[in-house]
């Protein structure tokens, strides 16, 4: 894209999009011919398979031509005018104009023409094409579809489930939510709007760290004929946005306390919602948490986010009858699921991981005391 000033050209450079992104699609122009723009004001958006990136104007001026985004630098007040329409060449003027017309071809009349076929009672009648809308997939949605299919084709996927009693965790939140806000300035798992998607995943993040530290193979990855064990815990959190799924990463989650985790998730969630999250904030990640429960999912099978080896799925908290001390009582219960690469992780490690999750959620004191 170019910007023009009395014949010289100035490039509106597409910003660096990260090593993993080689191309993008021009999603939309934010300005029209005749619009005035300031320095660093967004004039177009480039859609990649991960994020949408703004292209900023390098100088102030007036947009002159669509598509190329030619722009004339600011002149003296009152001298800026939109460009006149381009004149047609003599060759174009002499070309005959095309006029679309519809011709009617009469079929010979015959009295022996067969009647139109009758639909049988069992033959499906499809709705007319006029009632369908074909919309191209966004690059982000194409990327999600490709990665999910690659995951199915690459990994030996197995899923293990467990059920967790959320009573003590919910009581912990209820008892200390006010003190937590007063101390750290952020809420403990109870937030509005888009950020609410993380309401169950926050504690799960700390819990997952504990589980990964107990079962380090869950945090490892296969690379050719080798197994890479990671001595860090970078947890990805799946976030649904209007444009598709993005996965921001909580770096070094094993070294963060509850307040630090809350603040980092707040920051990344807002960026994901606003569409301003960067490539670096989504790169890497050694393990993923997906929280379908916020949308009402009772049970599902999450798909691994390549090249990771496992993903933890959280689900809705539902009151169910449970046997406690010989009596049937209602308890807030959640199903959790671990999908893992069976080439690397055996069922034993997967079950131990989920048991650790269950233990520390049902008795948070174990997490606080590191036992």
Short mmCIF file of C-alpha atoms in Angstrom, two decimals:
data_model
loop_
_atom_site.label_atom_id
_atom_site.label_comp_id
_atom_site.label_asym_id
_atom_site.label_seq_id
_atom_site.Cartn_x
_atom_site.Cartn_y
_atom_site.Cartn_z
CA UNK A 1 0.00 0.00 0.00
CA UNK A 2 1.29 3.44 -0.88
CA UNK A 3 0.79 7.05 0.02
CA UNK A 4 1.50 9.83 -2.45
CA UNK A 5 2.85 13.36 -2.14
CA UNK A 6 3.32 15.22 -5.41
CA UNK A 7 4.69 12.19 -7.19
CA UNK A 8 6.83 10.57 -4.50
CA UNK A 9 5.63 7.37 -2.86
CA UNK A 10 5.63 6.44 0.81
CA UNK A 11 5.03 2.82 1.82
CA UNK A 12 2.46 1.97 4.48
CA UNK A 13 4.38 -1.02 5.83
CA UNK A 14 2.60 -4.07 7.18
CA UNK A 15 3.97 -4.64 10.71
CA UNK A 16 6.01 -7.73 11.59
CA UNK A 17 3.63 -10.62 12.20
CA UNK A 18 5.94 -13.17 13.81
CA UNK A 19 8.14 -15.95 12.46
CA UNK A 20 5.24 -18.41 12.22
CA UNK A 21 3.14 -16.17 9.93
CA UNK A 22 4.21 -15.84 6.30
CA UNK A 23 1.16 -14.23 4.72
CA UNK A 24 -2.14 -12.55 5.44
CA UNK A 25 -5.35 -11.35 3.84
CA UNK A 26 -6.50 -7.76 3.50
CA UNK A 27 -9.59 -7.95 5.72
CA UNK A 28 -10.93 -4.42 5.29
CA UNK A 29 -10.09 -0.79 4.61
CA UNK A 30 -10.84 1.47 7.55
CA UNK A 31 -10.71 4.65 5.47
CA UNK A 32 -12.31 5.84 2.22
CA UNK A 33 -10.99 8.20 -0.51
CA UNK A 34 -11.15 11.75 0.80
CA UNK A 35 -10.81 10.72 4.45
CA UNK A 36 -8.17 12.56 6.46
CA UNK A 37 -5.84 10.44 8.59
CA UNK A 38 -3.27 11.22 11.26
CA UNK A 39 0.15 9.71 11.85
CA UNK A 40 -0.11 6.13 13.20
CA UNK A 41 -3.88 6.06 12.65
CA UNK A 42 -5.08 2.61 11.46
CA UNK A 43 -6.07 2.64 7.80
CA UNK A 44 -6.52 -1.08 7.07
CA UNK A 45 -6.60 -4.47 8.76
CA UNK A 46 -4.63 -7.56 7.75
CA UNK A 47 -6.13 -10.88 8.85
CA UNK A 48 -3.73 -13.74 9.53
CA UNK A 49 -4.38 -17.27 10.71
CA UNK A 50 -3.80 -16.13 14.30
CA UNK A 51 -4.59 -12.45 14.79
CA UNK A 52 -5.90 -9.39 12.97
CA UNK A 53 -3.23 -6.67 12.62
CA UNK A 54 -3.76 -2.96 12.00
CA UNK A 55 -1.78 -1.19 9.26
CA UNK A 56 -1.02 2.35 10.45
CA UNK A 57 -0.58 5.47 8.35
CA UNK A 58 3.09 6.59 8.42
CA UNK A 59 2.11 10.21 7.77
CA UNK A 60 -0.85 12.58 8.07
CA UNK A 61 -2.81 13.34 4.96
CA UNK A 62 -5.85 12.56 2.82
CA UNK A 63 -6.65 9.20 1.26
CA UNK A 64 -6.58 9.61 -2.53
CA UNK A 65 -7.28 6.23 -4.11
CA UNK A 66 -9.07 3.12 -2.85
CA UNK A 67 -7.39 -0.28 -2.78
CA UNK A 68 -3.86 1.16 -3.03
CA UNK A 69 -4.53 3.62 -0.25
CA UNK A 70 -2.62 6.44 -1.93
CA UNK A 71 -2.52 9.39 0.42
CA UNK A 72 -1.45 13.02 -0.04
CA UNK A 73 0.47 14.59 2.84
CA UNK A 74 -1.16 17.49 4.68
CA UNK A 75 -1.03 20.71 2.72
CA UNK A 76 -2.04 24.21 3.70
CA UNK A 77 -5.52 24.52 5.04
CA UNK A 78 -8.15 24.64 2.33
CA UNK A 79 -5.92 23.31 -0.47
CA UNK A 80 -6.68 19.61 -0.08
CA UNK A 81 -9.18 18.26 -2.59
CA UNK A 82 -10.15 14.75 -3.57
CA UNK A 83 -8.70 13.61 -6.92
CA UNK A 84 -10.75 13.97 -10.10
CA UNK A 85 -12.11 10.77 -11.63
CA UNK A 86 -9.74 9.10 -14.08
CA UNK A 87 -10.51 9.78 -17.76
CA UNK A 88 -11.14 6.89 -20.09
CA UNK A 89 -8.57 6.25 -22.80
CA UNK A 90 -9.48 6.47 -26.51
CA UNK A 91 -9.26 2.69 -26.70
CA UNK A 92 -11.77 2.31 -23.86
CA UNK A 93 -14.10 4.84 -25.50
CA UNK A 94 -14.12 2.93 -28.77
CA UNK A 95 -14.83 -0.42 -27.14
CA UNK A 96 -18.48 -1.49 -27.50
CA UNK A 97 -20.34 -1.64 -24.23
CA UNK A 98 -21.52 -5.01 -23.02
CA UNK A 99 -25.21 -5.21 -22.31
CA UNK A 100 -26.47 -8.25 -20.50
CA UNK A 101 -29.61 -9.72 -21.97
CA UNK A 102 -31.63 -12.80 -21.45
CA UNK A 103 -32.64 -14.81 -24.46
CA UNK A 104 -35.63 -17.11 -24.44
CA UNK A 105 -35.36 -20.34 -26.37
CA UNK A 106 -38.73 -21.76 -27.27
CA UNK A 107 -38.98 -25.51 -27.15
CA UNK A 108 -41.01 -27.22 -29.83
CA UNK A 109 -44.49 -27.90 -28.66
CA UNK A 110 -45.41 -31.51 -28.38
CA UNK A 111 -48.39 -33.19 -26.97
CA UNK A 112 -46.43 -36.30 -26.04
CA UNK A 113 -44.15 -34.56 -23.51
CA UNK A 114 -43.91 -36.58 -20.29
CA UNK A 115 -45.33 -34.99 -17.14
CA UNK A 116 -42.86 -33.65 -14.54
CA UNK A 117 -41.58 -36.33 -12.17
CA UNK A 118 -43.47 -36.75 -8.94
CA UNK A 119 -41.56 -36.83 -5.65
CA UNK A 120 -42.05 -39.94 -3.60
CA UNK A 121 -43.16 -39.63 0.00
CA UNK A 122 -39.73 -40.72 1.27
CA UNK A 123 -37.64 -38.57 -1.10
CA UNK A 124 -36.12 -35.60 0.76
CA UNK A 125 -37.00 -32.16 -0.54
CA UNK A 126 -34.08 -29.80 -0.07
CA UNK A 127 -34.69 -26.10 0.61
CA UNK A 128 -34.03 -23.75 -2.32
CA UNK A 129 -30.55 -22.32 -2.71
CA UNK A 130 -31.97 -18.82 -2.22
CA UNK A 131 -32.39 -19.69 1.46
CA UNK A 132 -28.70 -20.44 1.90
CA UNK A 133 -25.81 -18.05 2.49
CA UNK A 134 -22.25 -18.86 1.53
CA UNK A 135 -19.68 -16.94 3.59
CA UNK A 136 -15.92 -17.50 3.14
CA UNK A 137 -14.12 -18.81 6.22
CA UNK A 138 -11.84 -16.34 7.93
CA UNK A 139 -8.14 -17.17 8.00
CA UNK A 140 -8.37 -17.69 11.76
CA UNK A 141 -11.23 -20.19 11.39
CA UNK A 142 -9.34 -22.02 8.61
CA UNK A 143 -6.29 -22.23 10.85
CA UNK A 144 -8.35 -23.63 13.74
CA UNK A 145 -9.91 -26.23 11.46
CA UNK A 146 -6.54 -27.25 10.04
CA UNK A 147 -4.88 -27.54 13.45
CA UNK A 148 -7.72 -29.61 14.88
CA UNK A 149 -7.60 -31.99 11.94
CA UNK A 150 -3.81 -32.18 12.13
CA UNK A 151 -4.17 -33.01 15.82
CA UNK A 152 -6.48 -35.92 15.03
CA UNK A 153 -4.16 -37.16 12.30
CA UNK A 154 -0.93 -36.79 14.31
CA UNK A 155 -1.66 -37.86 17.87
CA UNK A 156 -2.90 -41.13 19.31
CA UNK A 157 -5.74 -39.45 21.18
CA UNK A 158 -7.30 -40.85 24.34
CA UNK A 159 -9.51 -39.08 26.86
CA UNK A 160 -9.87 -39.83 30.57
CA UNK A 161 -12.68 -38.36 32.70
CA UNK A 162 -13.21 -37.71 36.39
CA UNK A 163 -15.76 -36.00 38.61
CA UNK A 164 -14.89 -33.28 41.13
CA UNK A 165 -16.84 -32.01 44.13
CA UNK A 166 -16.58 -28.21 44.03
CA UNK A 167 -18.10 -27.57 47.49
CA UNK A 168 -14.92 -26.58 49.35
CA UNK A 169 -13.51 -24.55 46.48
CA UNK A 170 -16.72 -22.55 46.11
CA UNK A 171 -16.81 -21.96 49.87
CA UNK A 172 -13.19 -20.78 49.78
CA UNK A 173 -14.04 -18.25 47.10
CA UNK A 174 -17.12 -17.09 48.95
CA UNK A 175 -15.28 -16.67 52.27
CA UNK A 176 -12.30 -14.73 50.92
CA UNK A 177 -13.53 -12.92 47.80
CA UNK A 178 -13.88 -9.53 49.55
CA UNK A 179 -10.49 -9.75 51.27
CA UNK A 180 -8.91 -10.81 47.97
CA UNK A 181 -10.31 -7.79 46.12
CA UNK A 182 -9.22 -5.44 48.91
CA UNK A 183 -5.71 -6.87 48.92
CA UNK A 184 -5.06 -7.30 45.19
CA UNK A 185 -7.61 -5.17 43.36
CA UNK A 186 -8.98 -8.05 41.27
CA UNK A 187 -11.83 -10.47 41.87
CA UNK A 188 -11.26 -14.12 42.62
CA UNK A 189 -12.95 -15.97 39.82
CA UNK A 190 -16.16 -13.94 39.65
CA UNK A 191 -16.05 -11.51 36.75
CA UNK A 192 -18.55 -10.16 34.26
CA UNK A 193 -18.86 -10.35 30.53
CA UNK A 194 -16.20 -11.96 28.44
CA UNK A 195 -13.73 -12.43 31.30
CA UNK A 196 -16.30 -14.68 32.97
CA UNK A 197 -15.14 -17.43 30.61
CA UNK A 198 -12.22 -17.95 32.97
CA UNK A 199 -14.26 -18.18 36.17
CA UNK A 200 -13.54 -21.88 36.65
CA UNK A 201 -10.18 -21.95 34.92
CA UNK A 202 -8.35 -19.62 37.31
CA UNK A 203 -8.17 -22.06 40.18
CA UNK A 204 -7.74 -24.84 37.65
CA UNK A 205 -4.64 -23.04 36.42
CA UNK A 206 -3.01 -23.34 39.83
CA UNK A 207 -4.37 -26.85 40.18
CA UNK A 208 -3.03 -27.82 36.76
CA UNK A 209 0.39 -26.52 37.73
CA UNK A 210 0.30 -28.82 40.73
CA UNK A 211 -0.77 -31.75 38.56
CA UNK A 212 1.93 -31.07 35.98
CA UNK A 213 4.59 -30.89 38.66
CA UNK A 214 3.41 -34.26 39.99
CA UNK A 215 3.26 -35.80 36.50
CA UNK A 216 5.96 -34.03 34.39
CA UNK A 217 5.31 -36.32 31.41
CA UNK A 218 2.02 -34.44 30.85
CA UNK A 219 4.11 -31.30 30.25
CA UNK A 220 6.51 -33.05 27.84
CA UNK A 221 6.37 -33.35 24.06
CA UNK A 222 7.60 -35.75 21.37
CA UNK A 223 10.16 -34.37 18.91
CA UNK A 224 11.14 -36.98 16.33
CA UNK A 225 12.63 -39.87 18.27
CA UNK A 226 13.18 -37.76 21.40
CA UNK A 227 11.05 -36.68 24.35
CA UNK A 228 11.49 -33.09 25.48
CA UNK A 229 10.81 -32.55 29.18
CA UNK A 230 10.07 -28.92 29.98
CA UNK A 231 11.34 -27.40 33.21
CA UNK A 232 8.81 -24.59 32.94
CA UNK A 233 5.01 -24.44 32.94
CA UNK A 234 3.50 -22.15 30.30
CA UNK A 235 -0.25 -22.77 30.33
CA UNK A 236 -2.41 -21.85 27.35
CA UNK A 237 -6.04 -20.90 27.97
CA UNK A 238 -8.51 -21.36 25.13
CA UNK A 239 -10.61 -18.24 24.58
CA UNK A 240 -13.61 -18.01 22.26
CA UNK A 241 -13.85 -14.65 20.46
CA UNK A 242 -16.28 -13.41 17.79
CA UNK A 243 -13.61 -14.12 15.16
CA UNK A 244 -12.64 -17.57 16.42
CA UNK A 245 -10.57 -19.40 18.99
CA UNK A 246 -7.38 -17.84 20.35
CA UNK A 247 -5.06 -19.30 22.97
CA UNK A 248 -3.13 -16.77 25.09
CA UNK A 249 -0.34 -18.14 27.27
CA UNK A 250 0.30 -17.65 30.99
CA UNK A 251 4.10 -17.71 31.20
CA UNK A 252 5.84 -19.43 34.12
CA UNK A 253 2.54 -20.16 35.82
CA UNK A 254 4.32 -22.36 38.32
CA UNK A 255 6.04 -19.28 39.78
CA UNK A 256 2.88 -17.14 40.08
CA UNK A 257 0.52 -16.73 43.02
CA UNK A 258 -3.24 -16.41 42.78
CA UNK A 259 -3.22 -12.62 42.47
CA UNK A 260 -0.59 -12.65 39.71
CA UNK A 261 -2.55 -15.28 37.81
CA UNK A 262 -5.77 -13.25 38.14
CA UNK A 263 -4.12 -10.06 36.87
CA UNK A 264 -2.44 -11.78 33.93
CA UNK A 265 -5.65 -13.51 32.86
CA UNK A 266 -7.52 -10.20 33.14
CA UNK A 267 -5.00 -8.52 30.86
CA UNK A 268 -4.91 -11.29 28.24
CA UNK A 269 -8.68 -11.79 28.28
CA UNK A 270 -9.30 -8.11 27.59
CA UNK A 271 -6.80 -8.12 24.73
CA UNK A 272 -8.38 -11.23 23.25
CA UNK A 273 -11.83 -9.66 23.47
CA UNK A 274 -10.64 -6.38 21.91
CA UNK A 275 -8.67 -8.13 19.17
CA UNK A 276 -5.40 -6.49 20.27
CA UNK A 277 -3.60 -9.60 21.50
CA UNK A 278 -0.17 -10.10 19.91
CA UNK A 279 1.49 -13.13 18.35
CA UNK A 280 4.06 -13.31 21.16
CA UNK A 281 1.29 -13.54 23.75
CA UNK A 282 -0.07 -16.65 22.03
CA UNK A 283 3.18 -18.34 21.04
CA UNK A 284 4.38 -21.47 22.80
CA UNK A 285 2.53 -22.99 25.71
CA UNK A 286 3.21 -26.43 27.15
CA UNK A 287 -0.33 -27.37 28.28
CA UNK A 288 -3.84 -26.06 27.56
CA UNK A 289 -6.97 -25.54 29.67
CA UNK A 290 -10.30 -25.31 27.83
CA UNK A 291 -13.40 -24.24 29.75
CA UNK A 292 -16.51 -25.29 27.84
CA UNK A 293 -18.47 -25.19 31.07
CA UNK A 294 -18.95 -21.45 30.79
CA UNK A 295 -21.15 -22.13 27.76
CA UNK A 296 -23.11 -24.86 29.56
CA UNK A 297 -21.18 -27.93 28.41
CA UNK A 298 -21.66 -30.88 30.76
CA UNK A 299 -19.13 -33.21 29.16
CA UNK A 300 -16.91 -33.03 26.07
CA UNK A 301 -13.70 -34.35 24.56
CA UNK A 302 -11.18 -31.51 24.07
CA UNK A 303 -8.70 -31.78 21.19
CA UNK A 304 -4.97 -31.30 21.78
CA UNK A 305 -3.44 -28.00 20.73
CA UNK A 306 -0.34 -29.03 18.68
CA UNK A 307 2.50 -29.50 19.42
CA UNK A 308 1.40 -29.98 23.04
CA UNK A 309 0.73 -33.45 24.41
CA UNK A 310 -2.37 -32.90 26.56
CA UNK A 311 -5.32 -30.62 27.23
CA UNK A 312 -7.59 -30.32 30.28
CA UNK A 313 -11.30 -29.72 29.67
CA UNK A 314 -13.42 -28.06 32.37
CA UNK A 315 -17.23 -28.28 32.37
CA UNK A 316 -20.32 -26.85 34.04
CA UNK A 317 -20.82 -27.04 37.80
CA UNK A 318 -24.13 -28.83 38.33
CA UNK A 319 -25.84 -29.85 41.56
CA UNK A 320 -26.04 -33.65 41.67
CA UNK A 321 -27.10 -36.19 44.33
CA UNK A 322 -23.99 -37.67 45.96
CA UNK A 323 -23.49 -40.19 48.76
CA UNK A 324 -21.68 -38.47 51.65
CA UNK A 325 -21.29 -40.31 54.95
CA UNK A 326 -23.98 -42.79 53.99
CA UNK A 327 -26.50 -40.05 53.15
CA UNK A 328 -27.61 -38.74 49.76
CA UNK A 329 -26.94 -35.00 49.63
CA UNK A 330 -26.75 -32.41 46.81
CA UNK A 331 -23.24 -31.39 45.82
CA UNK A 332 -21.93 -28.95 43.15
CA UNK A 333 -20.12 -31.32 40.80
CA UNK A 334 -17.95 -30.79 37.72
CA UNK A 335 -16.74 -33.28 35.14
CA UNK A 336 -13.15 -32.83 34.03
CA UNK A 337 -11.52 -34.45 30.99
CA UNK A 338 -7.91 -34.96 29.99
CA UNK A 339 -7.19 -35.69 26.33
CA UNK A 340 -3.61 -36.87 25.88
CA UNK A 341 -1.17 -38.27 23.33
CA UNK A 342 -1.09 -41.97 24.10
CA UNK A 343 2.23 -42.31 22.26
CA UNK A 344 3.82 -40.45 25.15
CA UNK A 345 1.41 -40.62 28.09
CA UNK A 346 0.00 -43.85 29.50
CA UNK A 347 -3.37 -44.19 31.15
CA UNK A 348 -1.66 -44.49 34.53
CA UNK A 349 -0.13 -41.01 34.32
CA UNK A 350 -3.36 -39.53 32.95
CA UNK A 351 -5.41 -40.96 35.81
CA UNK A 352 -2.86 -39.84 38.42
CA UNK A 353 -2.95 -36.34 36.95
CA UNK A 354 -6.74 -36.14 37.18
CA UNK A 355 -6.68 -37.59 40.69
CA UNK A 356 -4.30 -34.83 41.75
CA UNK A 357 -6.68 -32.26 40.23
CA UNK A 358 -9.58 -33.83 42.11
CA UNK A 359 -7.67 -33.98 45.41
CA UNK A 360 -6.58 -30.35 45.50
CA UNK A 361 -9.91 -28.99 44.26
CA UNK A 362 -11.88 -30.92 46.83
CA UNK A 363 -9.41 -29.94 49.58
CA UNK A 364 -7.63 -26.67 48.59
CA UNK A 365 -5.58 -26.82 51.78
CA UNK A 366 -3.39 -29.44 50.08
CA UNK A 367 -2.49 -26.93 47.40
CA UNK A 368 -1.82 -24.15 49.88
CA UNK A 369 0.32 -26.41 52.06
CA UNK A 370 1.99 -28.06 49.01
CA UNK A 371 1.11 -31.59 50.11
#
